[in-house]
Short mmCIF file of C-alpha atoms in Angstrom, two decimals:
data_model
loop_
_atom_site.label_atom_id
_atom_site.label_comp_id
_atom_site.label_asym_id
_atom_site.label_seq_id
_atom_site.Cartn_x
_atom_site.Cartn_y
_atom_site.Cartn_z
CA MET A 1 -1.63 -172.30 96.08
CA ASN A 2 -2.01 -173.32 92.15
CA ILE A 3 -2.91 -171.89 89.24
CA ASN A 4 -2.76 -175.60 88.03
CA THR A 5 -1.99 -174.29 84.09
CA GLU A 6 1.00 -172.96 82.21
CA LEU A 7 0.83 -169.43 81.14
CA THR A 8 2.53 -169.29 77.96
CA GLY A 9 3.93 -165.98 76.22
CA ALA A 10 6.04 -165.26 73.02
CA ARG A 11 9.37 -166.11 75.13
CA VAL A 12 8.76 -168.05 78.29
CA TYR A 13 6.18 -169.84 79.92
CA ILE A 14 5.04 -169.90 83.58
CA ARG A 15 3.74 -172.84 85.71
CA ASP A 16 3.38 -173.98 89.51
CA TYR A 17 6.74 -173.56 91.55
CA ARG A 18 7.78 -177.28 92.58
CA PRO A 19 10.27 -178.50 95.37
CA ALA A 20 12.96 -179.09 92.74
CA ASP A 21 13.04 -175.30 91.95
CA LEU A 22 14.15 -174.35 95.63
CA ASP A 23 17.86 -174.32 94.80
CA PHE A 24 17.25 -172.14 91.61
CA ALA A 25 14.73 -169.82 93.32
CA ALA A 26 16.76 -169.72 96.47
CA GLY A 27 19.79 -168.70 94.87
CA MET A 28 18.34 -165.97 93.20
CA TRP A 29 16.70 -164.29 96.04
CA LEU A 30 19.27 -165.02 98.31
CA ASP A 31 22.07 -164.02 96.29
CA GLU A 32 23.65 -160.39 97.60
CA GLU A 33 22.99 -158.45 94.11
CA ASN A 34 20.02 -160.55 92.36
CA GLY A 35 17.74 -160.62 95.85
CA ARG A 36 18.81 -156.83 96.35
CA TYR A 37 15.65 -155.54 96.44
CA LEU A 38 13.50 -158.21 97.67
CA SER A 39 12.36 -158.85 101.26
CA ASP A 40 14.24 -161.64 101.49
CA PRO A 41 17.52 -161.63 103.32
CA ALA A 42 21.09 -162.75 102.23
CA ARG A 43 21.94 -166.43 103.50
CA ASP A 44 23.64 -165.67 105.80
CA TYR A 45 20.81 -164.40 107.86
CA VAL A 46 18.61 -167.20 106.60
CA ASP A 47 17.57 -169.17 109.93
CA GLU A 48 14.99 -172.01 110.56
CA ALA A 49 12.20 -170.28 110.67
CA PHE A 50 12.89 -168.99 107.43
CA GLN A 51 14.49 -172.07 106.02
CA ARG A 52 11.01 -174.23 106.98
CA ALA A 53 8.57 -171.50 104.71
CA LEU A 54 11.55 -172.19 102.06
CA ASP A 55 10.55 -175.57 102.01
CA THR A 56 6.71 -175.38 102.46
CA LEU A 57 6.24 -172.90 99.56
CA GLN A 58 4.24 -175.61 97.02
CA ASP A 59 2.05 -175.53 100.35
CA SER A 60 1.14 -172.47 100.32
CA GLU A 61 -2.85 -171.66 101.21
CA THR A 62 -2.29 -167.52 100.92
CA GLY A 63 -0.46 -167.12 97.49
CA CYS A 64 0.32 -168.73 94.07
CA TYR A 65 4.53 -169.26 93.93
CA LEU A 66 5.43 -170.06 89.72
CA THR A 67 8.29 -170.17 87.94
CA VAL A 68 9.59 -168.57 84.77
CA CYS A 69 10.55 -170.72 82.25
CA LEU A 70 11.90 -170.55 78.71
CA ASN A 71 9.87 -171.52 75.24
CA GLY A 72 11.39 -174.81 74.12
CA THR A 73 14.32 -175.68 76.65
CA GLY A 74 12.21 -175.46 79.89
CA GLU A 75 15.25 -173.49 81.32
CA ARG A 76 14.17 -171.72 84.79
CA VAL A 77 15.23 -167.74 84.14
CA GLY A 78 13.02 -166.68 87.29
CA THR A 79 10.47 -166.96 89.44
CA CYS A 80 6.89 -164.82 90.38
CA CYS A 81 3.72 -165.07 92.90
CA LEU A 82 0.50 -163.84 92.85
CA PHE A 83 -1.45 -163.33 96.33
CA PRO A 84 -4.82 -162.34 96.01
CA ASP A 85 -7.44 -160.57 98.12
CA GLU A 86 -10.21 -162.30 100.69
CA ARG A 87 -12.47 -160.63 97.54
CA ARG A 88 -10.34 -161.97 95.01
CA GLU A 89 -10.55 -158.25 93.32
CA GLU A 90 -7.30 -157.62 93.91
CA TYR A 91 -3.55 -159.36 93.49
CA ASP A 92 -0.63 -158.04 94.85
CA ILE A 93 2.33 -159.51 92.44
CA GLY A 94 6.03 -160.16 92.59
CA TYR A 95 8.70 -160.82 90.48
CA CYS A 96 12.46 -161.65 90.43
CA ILE A 97 14.48 -162.54 86.73
CA HIS A 98 18.39 -164.20 87.25
CA LYS A 99 20.87 -161.68 86.84
CA SER A 100 21.79 -163.31 84.25
CA ARG A 101 19.05 -162.54 81.79
CA TRP A 102 18.58 -158.91 82.76
CA GLY A 103 18.02 -156.64 79.85
CA GLN A 104 16.19 -159.27 78.28
CA GLY A 105 12.54 -158.36 78.89
CA LEU A 106 12.09 -161.68 80.27
CA ALA A 107 10.31 -159.53 83.86
CA ALA A 108 7.71 -157.82 81.74
CA GLU A 109 7.01 -160.70 79.42
CA ALA A 110 6.50 -162.73 82.40
CA VAL A 111 4.24 -159.66 84.64
CA GLY A 112 2.59 -159.34 81.30
CA LEU A 113 1.23 -163.41 81.52
CA LEU A 114 0.53 -162.56 85.32
CA VAL A 115 -1.44 -160.05 84.24
CA ASP A 116 -3.51 -161.57 81.67
CA TRP A 117 -4.54 -164.20 83.95
CA VAL A 118 -5.78 -162.17 86.93
CA ARG A 119 -7.99 -160.66 84.60
CA ALA A 120 -9.38 -164.17 82.68
CA GLN A 121 -10.07 -164.51 86.89
CA GLY A 122 -12.30 -161.53 86.86
CA GLY A 123 -9.51 -159.70 88.94
CA ARG A 124 -10.00 -155.97 89.18
CA ARG A 125 -6.76 -154.88 90.03
CA VAL A 126 -3.14 -155.87 90.54
CA THR A 127 -0.57 -154.42 92.82
CA ALA A 128 3.52 -154.44 93.33
CA GLU A 129 5.72 -152.97 95.80
CA VAL A 130 8.67 -151.70 94.28
CA ALA A 131 11.63 -150.10 96.15
CA ASP A 132 11.69 -146.53 95.28
CA ALA A 133 15.50 -147.19 94.28
CA ASN A 134 14.56 -150.08 92.09
CA LEU A 135 14.75 -148.02 88.98
CA PRO A 136 14.01 -150.54 86.45
CA SER A 137 11.45 -152.27 88.16
CA ARG A 138 9.71 -149.34 88.57
CA ALA A 139 10.24 -148.41 84.67
CA LEU A 140 8.56 -152.36 84.18
CA LEU A 141 5.70 -151.26 85.74
CA GLU A 142 5.40 -147.38 84.23
CA LYS A 143 5.62 -149.53 80.78
CA LEU A 144 3.17 -151.61 81.58
CA GLY A 145 0.80 -149.06 82.11
CA PHE A 146 0.80 -149.03 86.42
CA SER A 147 1.04 -146.08 87.98
CA MET A 148 2.61 -145.05 91.53
CA GLY A 149 0.38 -145.60 94.56
CA ARG A 150 0.44 -144.62 98.02
CA PRO A 151 4.17 -144.73 99.79
CA SER A 152 4.88 -147.60 101.76
CA GLU A 153 8.28 -149.47 102.87
CA PHE A 154 9.80 -153.22 103.75
CA LYS A 155 12.41 -154.28 105.39
CA LYS A 156 14.87 -157.40 104.20
CA TYR A 157 13.94 -160.36 106.68
CA HIS A 158 16.27 -160.27 110.34
CA MET A 159 18.13 -157.42 108.33
CA ASP A 160 18.91 -153.57 109.26
CA VAL A 161 18.14 -152.94 106.12
CA CYS A 162 14.98 -151.08 104.98
CA TYR A 163 13.92 -149.67 101.81
CA PRO A 164 11.73 -146.72 100.98
CA SER A 165 9.13 -147.84 98.18
CA HIS A 166 5.40 -147.34 96.41
CA ILE A 167 2.38 -149.49 95.68
CA TYR A 168 1.93 -149.77 92.16
CA GLN A 169 -0.96 -150.43 90.46
CA LEU A 170 -3.08 -151.59 87.15
CA ILE A 171 -6.39 -150.42 87.16
CA LEU A 172 -8.42 -153.84 84.99
CA GLU A 173 -11.84 -152.37 85.47
CA PRO A 174 -12.98 -149.45 87.20
CA VAL A 175 -14.75 -149.11 90.40
CA LYS A 176 -18.46 -148.11 90.60
CA VAL A 177 -18.58 -144.76 92.43
CA ALA A 178 -22.05 -143.87 94.43
CA LEU A 179 -23.40 -141.84 96.73
CA GLY A 180 -25.51 -143.43 99.94
CA GLU A 181 -26.64 -141.79 102.96
CA ARG A 182 -25.19 -141.17 106.22
CA THR A 183 -26.30 -142.81 109.40
CA ALA A 184 -25.23 -142.66 113.25
CA GLU A 185 -23.89 -146.38 112.08
CA THR A 186 -21.91 -145.06 109.13
CA ALA A 187 -20.40 -141.72 110.89
CA ALA A 188 -19.40 -143.89 113.62
CA CYS A 189 -17.58 -145.91 111.11
CA SER A 190 -15.77 -143.40 109.46
CA PHE A 191 -14.23 -141.45 112.56
CA ALA A 192 -13.07 -144.74 113.22
CA ARG A 193 -11.64 -145.73 110.20
CA MET A 194 -9.89 -141.66 109.38
CA ASP A 195 -8.38 -141.80 113.10
CA ASN A 196 -4.85 -142.94 112.15
CA ASP A 197 -1.84 -140.66 111.14
CA ALA A 198 -1.75 -141.31 107.16
CA ILE A 199 -5.11 -139.49 107.57
CA ARG A 200 -4.53 -137.33 109.73
CA LYS A 201 -1.62 -135.96 107.75
CA THR A 202 -3.63 -134.65 105.23
CA LEU A 203 -7.05 -134.10 106.43
CA PRO A 204 -7.09 -132.31 109.90
CA MET A 205 -10.27 -133.69 111.59
CA LYS A 206 -12.59 -131.43 113.69
CA ALA A 207 -13.37 -133.81 115.78
CA LYS A 208 -11.06 -135.94 118.20
CA THR A 209 -13.11 -138.60 120.42
CA ALA A 210 -15.80 -140.49 119.10
CA GLU A 211 -18.44 -139.08 121.13
CA GLU A 212 -17.53 -135.67 119.11
CA ALA A 213 -18.06 -137.27 115.96
CA ALA A 214 -21.50 -138.81 116.75
CA ALA A 215 -22.15 -134.96 118.34
CA ASP A 216 -21.58 -133.48 114.96
CA PHE A 217 -23.74 -136.02 112.96
CA GLN A 218 -26.34 -135.37 115.30
CA ALA A 219 -26.21 -131.66 114.68
CA SER A 220 -25.78 -132.36 110.65
CA GLN A 221 -29.61 -133.98 111.29
CA LEU A 222 -31.31 -131.01 112.59
CA PRO A 223 -33.12 -128.38 111.07
CA GLY A 224 -31.39 -126.11 109.26
CA ALA A 225 -27.88 -127.21 110.05
CA SER A 226 -24.98 -125.85 108.46
CA SER A 227 -23.56 -129.12 107.34
CA PHE A 228 -24.24 -131.94 105.07
CA GLY A 229 -22.59 -135.21 104.19
CA ARG A 230 -23.03 -138.11 101.96
CA THR A 231 -21.01 -141.37 102.53
CA ILE A 232 -18.97 -142.62 99.46
CA LEU A 233 -19.63 -146.24 98.03
CA ALA A 234 -17.09 -148.16 96.19
CA ASP A 235 -18.34 -151.36 93.84
CA GLY A 236 -21.47 -151.10 97.19
CA ARG A 237 -19.14 -151.00 99.80
CA HIS A 238 -18.33 -147.40 102.32
CA VAL A 239 -14.73 -146.23 101.56
CA GLY A 240 -15.08 -143.09 102.87
CA ASP A 241 -17.47 -139.55 103.38
CA VAL A 242 -18.13 -136.48 101.15
CA TRP A 243 -19.26 -133.33 103.39
CA CYS A 244 -19.31 -129.86 103.31
CA TYR A 245 -20.27 -127.42 106.07
CA GLY A 246 -20.28 -123.46 106.71
CA ILE A 247 -23.69 -123.68 104.44
CA ASP A 248 -24.90 -119.76 103.86
CA PRO A 249 -26.27 -119.70 99.91
CA GLY A 250 -25.56 -115.81 100.50
CA GLY A 251 -22.01 -115.97 101.47
CA THR A 252 -18.72 -116.16 99.34
CA PRO A 253 -18.22 -119.32 99.85
CA SER A 254 -21.56 -120.74 99.90
CA ALA A 255 -20.02 -123.63 101.70
CA MET A 256 -16.84 -125.33 101.64
CA VAL A 257 -16.35 -128.85 100.88
CA SER A 258 -14.55 -131.81 101.78
CA TYR A 259 -13.83 -135.91 101.21
CA CYS A 260 -11.61 -138.62 102.44
CA VAL A 261 -11.46 -142.14 101.30
CA PHE A 262 -9.89 -144.23 104.15
CA GLU A 263 -9.82 -147.55 102.29
CA GLN A 264 -6.04 -146.84 101.45
CA ASP A 265 -6.31 -149.50 98.67
CA LEU A 266 -8.63 -147.21 96.43
CA TRP A 267 -6.64 -144.54 97.01
CA ASN A 268 -5.47 -142.95 92.92
CA GLN A 269 -8.20 -144.67 91.41
CA GLY A 270 -10.51 -141.79 91.04
CA VAL A 271 -12.83 -142.41 93.93
CA ALA A 272 -12.61 -139.37 95.14
CA SER A 273 -12.79 -137.04 92.63
CA GLN A 274 -15.94 -139.42 91.28
CA ALA A 275 -17.52 -138.87 94.76
CA LEU A 276 -17.02 -135.26 95.09
CA GLY A 277 -18.23 -134.72 91.47
CA LEU A 278 -21.36 -136.58 92.35
CA PHE A 279 -21.56 -135.11 95.37
CA LEU A 280 -21.46 -130.93 94.08
CA ARG A 281 -24.22 -132.07 91.38
CA ASP A 282 -26.63 -133.12 94.06
CA ALA A 283 -25.88 -130.57 97.24
CA GLY A 284 -25.36 -127.65 94.75
CA PRO A 285 -28.76 -127.40 93.90
CA ASN A 286 -30.28 -128.64 96.85
CA PHE A 287 -28.68 -125.72 99.06
CA GLY A 288 -28.64 -123.06 96.73
CA LEU A 289 -24.83 -123.05 96.54
CA ARG A 290 -22.97 -120.22 94.42
CA THR A 291 -19.69 -120.83 95.22
CA VAL A 292 -17.59 -123.82 96.82
CA GLY A 293 -14.32 -123.59 98.51
CA ALA A 294 -12.17 -125.91 99.93
CA PHE A 295 -8.47 -126.39 102.14
CA THR A 296 -6.02 -128.76 101.52
CA PHE A 297 -2.57 -128.75 102.16
CA ALA A 298 -0.07 -127.54 99.13
CA ASP A 299 1.53 -130.61 99.43
CA ASN A 300 -0.83 -133.63 99.00
CA LEU A 301 -1.12 -133.86 95.37
CA PRO A 302 -3.79 -136.18 95.07
CA SER A 303 -6.21 -133.73 96.58
CA LEU A 304 -5.26 -131.18 94.08
CA ARG A 305 -5.63 -133.60 91.53
CA VAL A 306 -9.17 -134.35 93.04
CA LEU A 307 -10.14 -130.63 93.01
CA GLU A 308 -8.39 -129.82 89.83
CA LYS A 309 -10.56 -132.33 87.72
CA ASN A 310 -13.55 -130.97 89.56
CA GLY A 311 -13.08 -127.33 87.97
CA PHE A 312 -11.51 -125.79 91.26
CA HIS A 313 -9.15 -122.98 90.68
CA LEU A 314 -6.23 -121.89 93.36
CA ALA A 315 -7.32 -118.68 95.15
CA GLU A 316 -4.78 -118.24 97.79
CA GLU A 317 -1.97 -120.02 99.17
CA PHE A 318 -1.03 -119.49 102.48
CA THR A 319 1.07 -120.57 105.95
CA ASP A 320 -0.83 -121.62 108.44
CA ASP A 321 0.77 -123.11 111.69
CA GLY A 322 3.75 -123.78 109.44
CA VAL A 323 2.45 -125.98 106.63
CA LEU A 324 2.09 -124.33 103.34
CA SER A 325 -1.53 -124.85 102.38
CA ARG A 326 -4.34 -123.90 99.57
CA TYR A 327 -7.46 -122.58 99.05
CA TYR A 328 -9.60 -123.25 96.72
CA GLN A 329 -12.68 -122.59 94.83
CA LEU A 330 -15.71 -123.32 92.76
CA ASP A 331 -17.92 -120.81 91.13
CA LEU A 332 -21.16 -123.83 90.27
CA ARG A 333 -23.08 -120.68 88.30
CA GLN A 334 -19.85 -120.80 85.39
CA GLU A 335 -18.18 -124.03 86.05
CA GLY A 336 -19.82 -127.26 85.26
CA THR A 337 -17.98 -129.85 87.50
CA ARG A 338 -16.35 -132.57 86.41
CA HIS A 339 -14.95 -136.07 88.02
CA ASP A 340 -12.60 -139.10 86.28
#
């Protein structure tokens, strides 16, 4: 893939990668110092398959490989790349500046040019995976407005070197959040998408099998049911669920609430916060709820933020089965629900 244009900044311009750039680019990526926090291997670990990939970068059908050059002289000073998703809404980027040019602000200018190009194409999000130990790169992204998203890790090709990392993201256009009706089909989809280690670590699930999940959904459809749920829609896509259970209008709390966004690329984008706010404004009056409670693990910082943004207050901290947990409560008679 090519961008078929030059992106020009104050000091550098970015153009499509050419085969003649290979020695320069590989010289950075395979260098022990310059490529330390890249997934590319040290030169001694380059095998035939990796060399073949290097030799055909210009033919990539999944991403754009680019070269960063100085204005005026055309001197090559770095490389970068763009990988769009299928909808061309999210673009994952990478970048590398030659070590002789570190500390000159060229990486920030190059990333800024990439972001501007993505915005012009109608892209909505830009992501970049950065090793936790790569402090300069993390500082660069944060300076440009990126926020730290979900944790990850990556290995250097064919080497016993693994880096804990995080996916940083920049939101160019907010996701449009709405609620939809739950059906047997969406309930089955939700169970399948939530049944993974990443979600189970933060959200204990009552149903252990698809059959149990189906039975719980059918029970929620009966007259006088004590649970009620809605699907979370992001730009019209089903990306999660929000629900309440233990409904008892005369009790304190009148119900418990829970929520899950199972599309991990939407984590830390305010989707759960908005969905919970919409849900409470609907479910509260419809079920005569006076107070609403919610449990979450004490180390689940994203979930804590969701609750606090919607006006919940910490009521109790306790240890359950060896795990520090928190109970939050919201008085719907005194607090207007909020969302971001």
